Amino acid sequence: ISFTEALQHFQSSELPPSRGTARAPGRRGVLAALLRCLRGPPRLRPQLRGERELALAMAQCALDDSERVHMRILQTIYRQLTRSRLGCPRYGAHWEELGFQGRTGSSPLPGDIPKIHPDLPWNLPVPSQLPQALPNAGIVVVFQNFPFCIMSVNITRIVIQALQEERLSRECNRRQQVIGVLNDLYAAAFLRLSRLWEQQHGTVANAGFFLKELELSTKKKPRQLLKSLEAYLSR
């Protein structure tokens, strides 16, 4: 399934209301609101708030085995990562090989903060079968013992939190889009992770350290991360 088709499905579906709507400040929050206007990140423009709510609602949508589009998305993830032309069973050890915490392809779920277990076989395929981890961004992760899917879920969580906390409003306003910024920031954070992992000889045991650094850079310096991605793709 293509990203466009999957997005269209969610746009036309009844999704749970997002929990990321900012509340109007009360009397005690007036001064804080004024200081925010002077020093803090800008508010998201009104015309982009619907797209923001869609993104937050999608992040809260649980995987449903009875939903055909959900299963097509899961199969697409498997094929993109393995470069296989064939599909795969819904359950099995092949999901653990891609870095999920179980044999269902759905654990951990978005919104959870997954634990890193060094005992799980989180090796990506051997180099001759190694896929492009982020084909749309042209980023290839080439490390053994790399918890790909668990890190992917965590990066998604970090990016969504950055959106909820309005850390991305300036960039979304500049580009006049929300989901495109989220996708690029996810790719940029994964690029940052791959470089850190290589430079500091990352292991599953210290994956939490890398996640903390990614969360800081994603929320504090999203534009800098995006520029790094742009520079990488322009080479």
Tab-separated table of C-alpha atoms in Angstrom:
chain	number	residue	atom	x	y	z
A	1	ILE	CA	0.000	0.000	0.000
A	2	SER	CA	1.263	3.498	-0.732
A	3	PHE	CA	1.541	6.195	1.908
A	4	THR	CA	-1.030	8.303	0.046
A	5	GLU	CA	-3.593	5.502	-0.008
A	6	ALA	CA	-3.038	4.727	3.657
A	7	LEU	CA	-3.414	8.401	4.575
A	8	GLN	CA	-6.625	8.672	2.572
A	9	HIS	CA	-8.011	5.716	4.504
A	10	PHE	CA	-7.418	7.438	7.850
A	11	GLN	CA	-8.764	10.730	6.539
A	12	SER	CA	-12.055	9.023	5.730
A	13	SER	CA	-12.221	6.857	8.866
A	14	GLU	CA	-13.798	7.602	12.219
A	15	LEU	CA	-10.799	8.001	14.484
A	16	PRO	CA	-10.742	8.549	18.241
A	17	PRO	CA	-10.507	12.239	19.187
A	18	SER	CA	-6.931	13.256	19.833
A	19	ARG	CA	-5.746	14.192	23.300
A	20	GLY	CA	-3.389	16.829	22.024
A	21	THR	CA	-5.680	19.845	21.764
A	22	ALA	CA	-4.185	22.837	23.539
A	23	ARG	CA	-6.432	24.446	26.138
A	24	ALA	CA	-7.011	28.150	26.457
A	25	PRO	CA	-5.030	29.600	29.389
A	26	GLY	CA	-6.889	30.398	32.597
A	27	ARG	CA	-6.321	33.482	34.713
A	28	ARG	CA	-3.210	31.974	36.291
A	29	GLY	CA	-1.842	31.138	32.873
A	30	VAL	CA	-2.207	34.566	31.271
A	31	LEU	CA	1.302	35.711	32.195
A	32	ALA	CA	2.764	32.408	31.001
A	33	ALA	CA	0.873	32.788	27.731
A	34	LEU	CA	2.250	36.300	27.251
A	35	LEU	CA	5.796	35.115	27.930
A	36	ARG	CA	5.240	32.290	25.487
A	37	CYS	CA	4.319	34.765	22.782
A	38	LEU	CA	7.565	36.621	23.438
A	39	ARG	CA	9.965	33.715	23.897
A	40	GLY	CA	8.314	30.388	23.158
A	41	PRO	CA	7.484	28.550	19.934
A	42	PRO	CA	4.700	30.061	17.834
A	43	ARG	CA	1.206	28.662	17.771
A	44	LEU	CA	0.210	26.485	14.853
A	45	ARG	CA	-1.746	28.405	12.239
A	46	PRO	CA	-5.499	27.724	12.352
A	47	GLN	CA	-5.590	26.221	8.847
A	48	LEU	CA	-3.142	23.498	9.954
A	49	ARG	CA	-4.900	22.450	13.144
A	50	GLY	CA	-7.130	19.923	11.397
A	51	GLU	CA	-4.094	18.146	9.964
A	52	ARG	CA	-2.469	18.199	13.402
A	53	GLU	CA	-5.538	16.597	14.972
A	54	LEU	CA	-5.557	13.945	12.239
A	55	ALA	CA	-1.907	13.099	12.931
A	56	LEU	CA	-2.521	12.831	16.684
A	57	ALA	CA	-5.646	10.725	16.150
A	58	MET	CA	-3.776	8.342	13.838
A	59	ALA	CA	-1.100	7.946	16.511
A	60	GLN	CA	-3.787	6.718	18.928
A	61	CYS	CA	-5.359	4.287	16.452
A	62	ALA	CA	-4.726	0.684	17.561
A	63	LEU	CA	-3.811	-2.030	15.084
A	64	ASP	CA	-6.951	-3.929	14.082
A	65	ASP	CA	-6.584	-7.416	12.585
A	66	SER	CA	-10.028	-7.120	11.027
A	67	GLU	CA	-9.165	-3.912	9.174
A	68	ARG	CA	-7.823	-4.748	5.713
A	69	VAL	CA	-5.860	-1.511	5.329
A	70	HIS	CA	-4.091	-2.076	8.651
A	71	MET	CA	-2.995	-5.527	7.487
A	72	ARG	CA	-1.817	-4.134	4.155
A	73	ILE	CA	0.273	-1.547	5.996
A	74	LEU	CA	1.819	-4.292	8.135
A	75	GLN	CA	2.628	-6.383	5.065
A	76	THR	CA	4.163	-3.352	3.366
A	77	ILE	CA	6.437	-2.767	6.354
A	78	TYR	CA	7.613	-6.370	6.142
A	79	ARG	CA	8.263	-6.224	2.399
A	80	GLN	CA	10.064	-2.887	2.563
A	81	LEU	CA	12.386	-4.078	5.325
A	82	THR	CA	13.134	-7.494	3.865
A	83	ARG	CA	12.898	-6.624	0.157
A	84	SER	CA	10.701	-9.675	-0.189
A	85	ARG	CA	8.182	-9.871	-3.015
A	86	LEU	CA	6.068	-12.224	-0.945
A	87	GLY	CA	3.861	-11.526	2.018
A	88	CYS	CA	4.261	-13.120	5.413
A	89	PRO	CA	2.071	-14.817	8.024
A	90	ARG	CA	0.270	-12.526	10.428
A	91	TYR	CA	2.022	-14.173	13.376
A	92	GLY	CA	5.465	-15.689	13.677
A	93	ALA	CA	9.111	-15.305	14.628
A	94	HIS	CA	9.777	-13.214	11.508
A	95	TRP	CA	8.440	-10.160	13.381
A	96	GLU	CA	10.984	-10.639	16.155
A	97	GLU	CA	13.734	-10.740	13.524
A	98	LEU	CA	12.700	-7.231	12.461
A	99	GLY	CA	12.874	-5.972	16.026
A	100	PHE	CA	9.337	-6.238	17.377
A	101	GLN	CA	8.885	-7.407	20.971
A	102	GLY	CA	6.875	-10.446	20.043
A	103	ARG	CA	5.542	-12.462	17.134
A	104	THR	CA	2.534	-10.314	16.263
A	105	GLY	CA	4.055	-7.354	14.438
A	106	SER	CA	2.137	-5.020	16.753
A	107	SER	CA	4.075	-5.009	19.993
A	108	PRO	CA	4.833	-2.507	21.316
A	109	LEU	CA	1.907	-0.372	20.231
A	110	PRO	CA	2.320	3.321	19.437
A	111	GLY	CA	2.002	5.357	22.602
A	112	ASP	CA	3.799	2.793	24.743
A	113	ILE	CA	7.336	3.314	25.987
A	114	PRO	CA	8.851	-0.044	25.089
A	115	LYS	CA	11.605	-1.646	27.111
A	116	ILE	CA	14.841	-2.714	25.477
A	117	HIS	CA	15.490	-6.415	26.004
A	118	PRO	CA	19.014	-7.509	25.018
A	119	ASP	CA	17.933	-11.174	24.936
A	120	LEU	CA	15.686	-10.756	21.915
A	121	PRO	CA	17.205	-11.544	18.490
A	122	TRP	CA	17.109	-8.017	17.138
A	123	ASN	CA	19.467	-8.492	14.205
A	124	LEU	CA	18.541	-7.097	10.857
A	125	PRO	CA	19.049	-9.495	7.914
A	126	VAL	CA	22.567	-10.341	6.773
A	127	PRO	CA	24.264	-7.684	4.597
A	128	SER	CA	23.404	-9.376	1.303
A	129	GLN	CA	19.717	-9.098	2.186
A	130	LEU	CA	19.902	-5.815	4.064
A	131	PRO	CA	17.088	-3.474	2.998
A	132	GLN	CA	16.989	0.267	2.914
A	133	ALA	CA	15.640	1.043	6.341
A	134	LEU	CA	14.085	4.310	5.204
A	135	PRO	CA	13.667	3.901	1.436
A	136	ASN	CA	11.807	7.156	0.923
A	137	ALA	CA	14.656	9.073	2.544
A	138	GLY	CA	17.414	6.939	1.054
A	139	ILE	CA	18.773	6.090	4.526
A	140	VAL	CA	20.294	2.673	5.063
A	141	VAL	CA	20.918	1.222	8.521
A	142	VAL	CA	23.729	-1.295	8.238
A	143	PHE	CA	24.362	-2.404	11.808
A	144	GLN	CA	24.049	-5.817	13.375
A	145	ASN	CA	22.218	-6.156	16.697
A	146	PHE	CA	20.240	-3.029	15.834
A	147	PRO	CA	16.723	-2.958	17.364
A	148	PHE	CA	15.156	-1.430	14.275
A	149	CYS	CA	11.430	-1.659	14.970
A	150	ILE	CA	11.646	-0.902	18.678
A	151	MET	CA	13.667	2.226	17.898
A	152	SER	CA	11.255	3.136	15.124
A	153	VAL	CA	8.306	3.070	17.534
A	154	ASN	CA	10.232	5.168	20.036
A	155	ILE	CA	11.185	7.744	17.399
A	156	THR	CA	7.549	7.942	16.341
A	157	ARG	CA	6.599	8.564	19.973
A	158	ILE	CA	9.200	11.328	20.290
A	159	VAL	CA	8.065	13.065	17.089
A	160	ILE	CA	4.401	12.902	18.121
A	161	GLN	CA	5.236	14.324	21.542
A	162	ALA	CA	7.132	17.157	19.871
A	163	LEU	CA	3.996	17.932	17.863
A	164	GLN	CA	1.792	17.804	20.964
A	165	GLU	CA	4.128	20.175	22.788
A	166	GLU	CA	4.072	22.576	19.807
A	167	ARG	CA	7.806	22.215	19.269
A	168	LEU	CA	7.180	21.830	15.535
A	169	SER	CA	4.756	24.697	14.977
A	170	ARG	CA	7.372	27.016	13.497
A	171	GLU	CA	8.439	24.451	10.898
A	172	CYS	CA	4.851	23.391	10.139
A	173	ASN	CA	3.854	27.031	9.639
A	174	ARG	CA	6.848	27.620	7.390
A	175	ARG	CA	6.047	24.627	5.183
A	176	GLN	CA	2.271	24.933	5.485
A	177	GLN	CA	1.903	21.253	6.364
A	178	VAL	CA	2.031	18.972	9.378
A	179	ILE	CA	2.241	15.334	8.287
A	180	GLY	CA	5.025	16.072	5.811
A	181	VAL	CA	7.054	17.674	8.607
A	182	LEU	CA	6.418	14.678	10.867
A	183	ASN	CA	7.596	12.238	8.202
A	184	ASP	CA	10.755	14.209	7.461
A	185	LEU	CA	11.557	14.689	11.135
A	186	TYR	CA	11.135	10.947	11.725
A	187	ALA	CA	13.615	10.256	8.920
A	188	ALA	CA	15.971	12.941	10.215
A	189	ALA	CA	15.884	11.473	13.736
A	190	PHE	CA	16.605	8.006	12.348
A	191	LEU	CA	19.548	9.409	10.398
A	192	ARG	CA	20.844	10.987	13.588
A	193	LEU	CA	20.405	7.679	15.399
A	194	SER	CA	22.295	5.730	12.725
A	195	ARG	CA	25.236	8.121	12.969
A	196	LEU	CA	25.313	7.989	16.765
A	197	TRP	CA	25.020	4.207	16.712
A	198	GLU	CA	27.981	3.906	14.358
A	199	GLN	CA	30.189	6.521	16.007
A	200	GLN	CA	29.621	5.306	19.555
A	201	HIS	CA	29.385	1.584	18.779
A	202	GLY	CA	25.813	1.317	19.959
A	203	THR	CA	24.372	-1.804	21.532
A	204	VAL	CA	20.919	-2.821	22.707
A	205	ALA	CA	22.109	-2.312	26.276
A	206	ASN	CA	22.732	1.425	25.789
A	207	ALA	CA	19.871	2.108	23.396
A	208	GLY	CA	18.124	4.155	26.092
A	209	PHE	CA	20.982	6.658	26.041
A	210	PHE	CA	20.534	7.235	22.329
A	211	LEU	CA	16.790	7.701	22.752
A	212	LYS	CA	17.328	10.398	25.355
A	213	GLU	CA	19.701	12.246	23.043
A	214	LEU	CA	17.245	11.907	20.156
A	215	GLU	CA	14.381	13.231	22.256
A	216	LEU	CA	16.416	16.273	23.269
A	217	SER	CA	17.558	17.096	19.738
A	218	THR	CA	14.129	16.417	18.206
A	219	LYS	CA	12.320	18.719	20.624
A	220	LYS	CA	14.963	21.401	21.029
A	221	LYS	CA	16.495	21.562	17.549
A	222	PRO	CA	14.062	20.093	15.000
A	223	ARG	CA	15.168	22.496	12.278
A	224	GLN	CA	18.795	21.475	12.725
A	225	LEU	CA	17.849	17.807	12.367
A	226	LEU	CA	15.877	18.557	9.207
A	227	LYS	CA	18.788	20.468	7.711
A	228	SER	CA	21.039	17.480	8.362
A	229	LEU	CA	18.589	15.297	6.453
A	230	GLU	CA	18.474	17.777	3.570
A	231	ALA	CA	22.266	17.830	3.395
A	232	TYR	CA	22.403	14.029	3.430
A	233	LEU	CA	19.879	13.710	0.599
A	234	SER	CA	21.587	16.370	-1.518
A	235	ARG	CA	24.832	14.402	-1.627
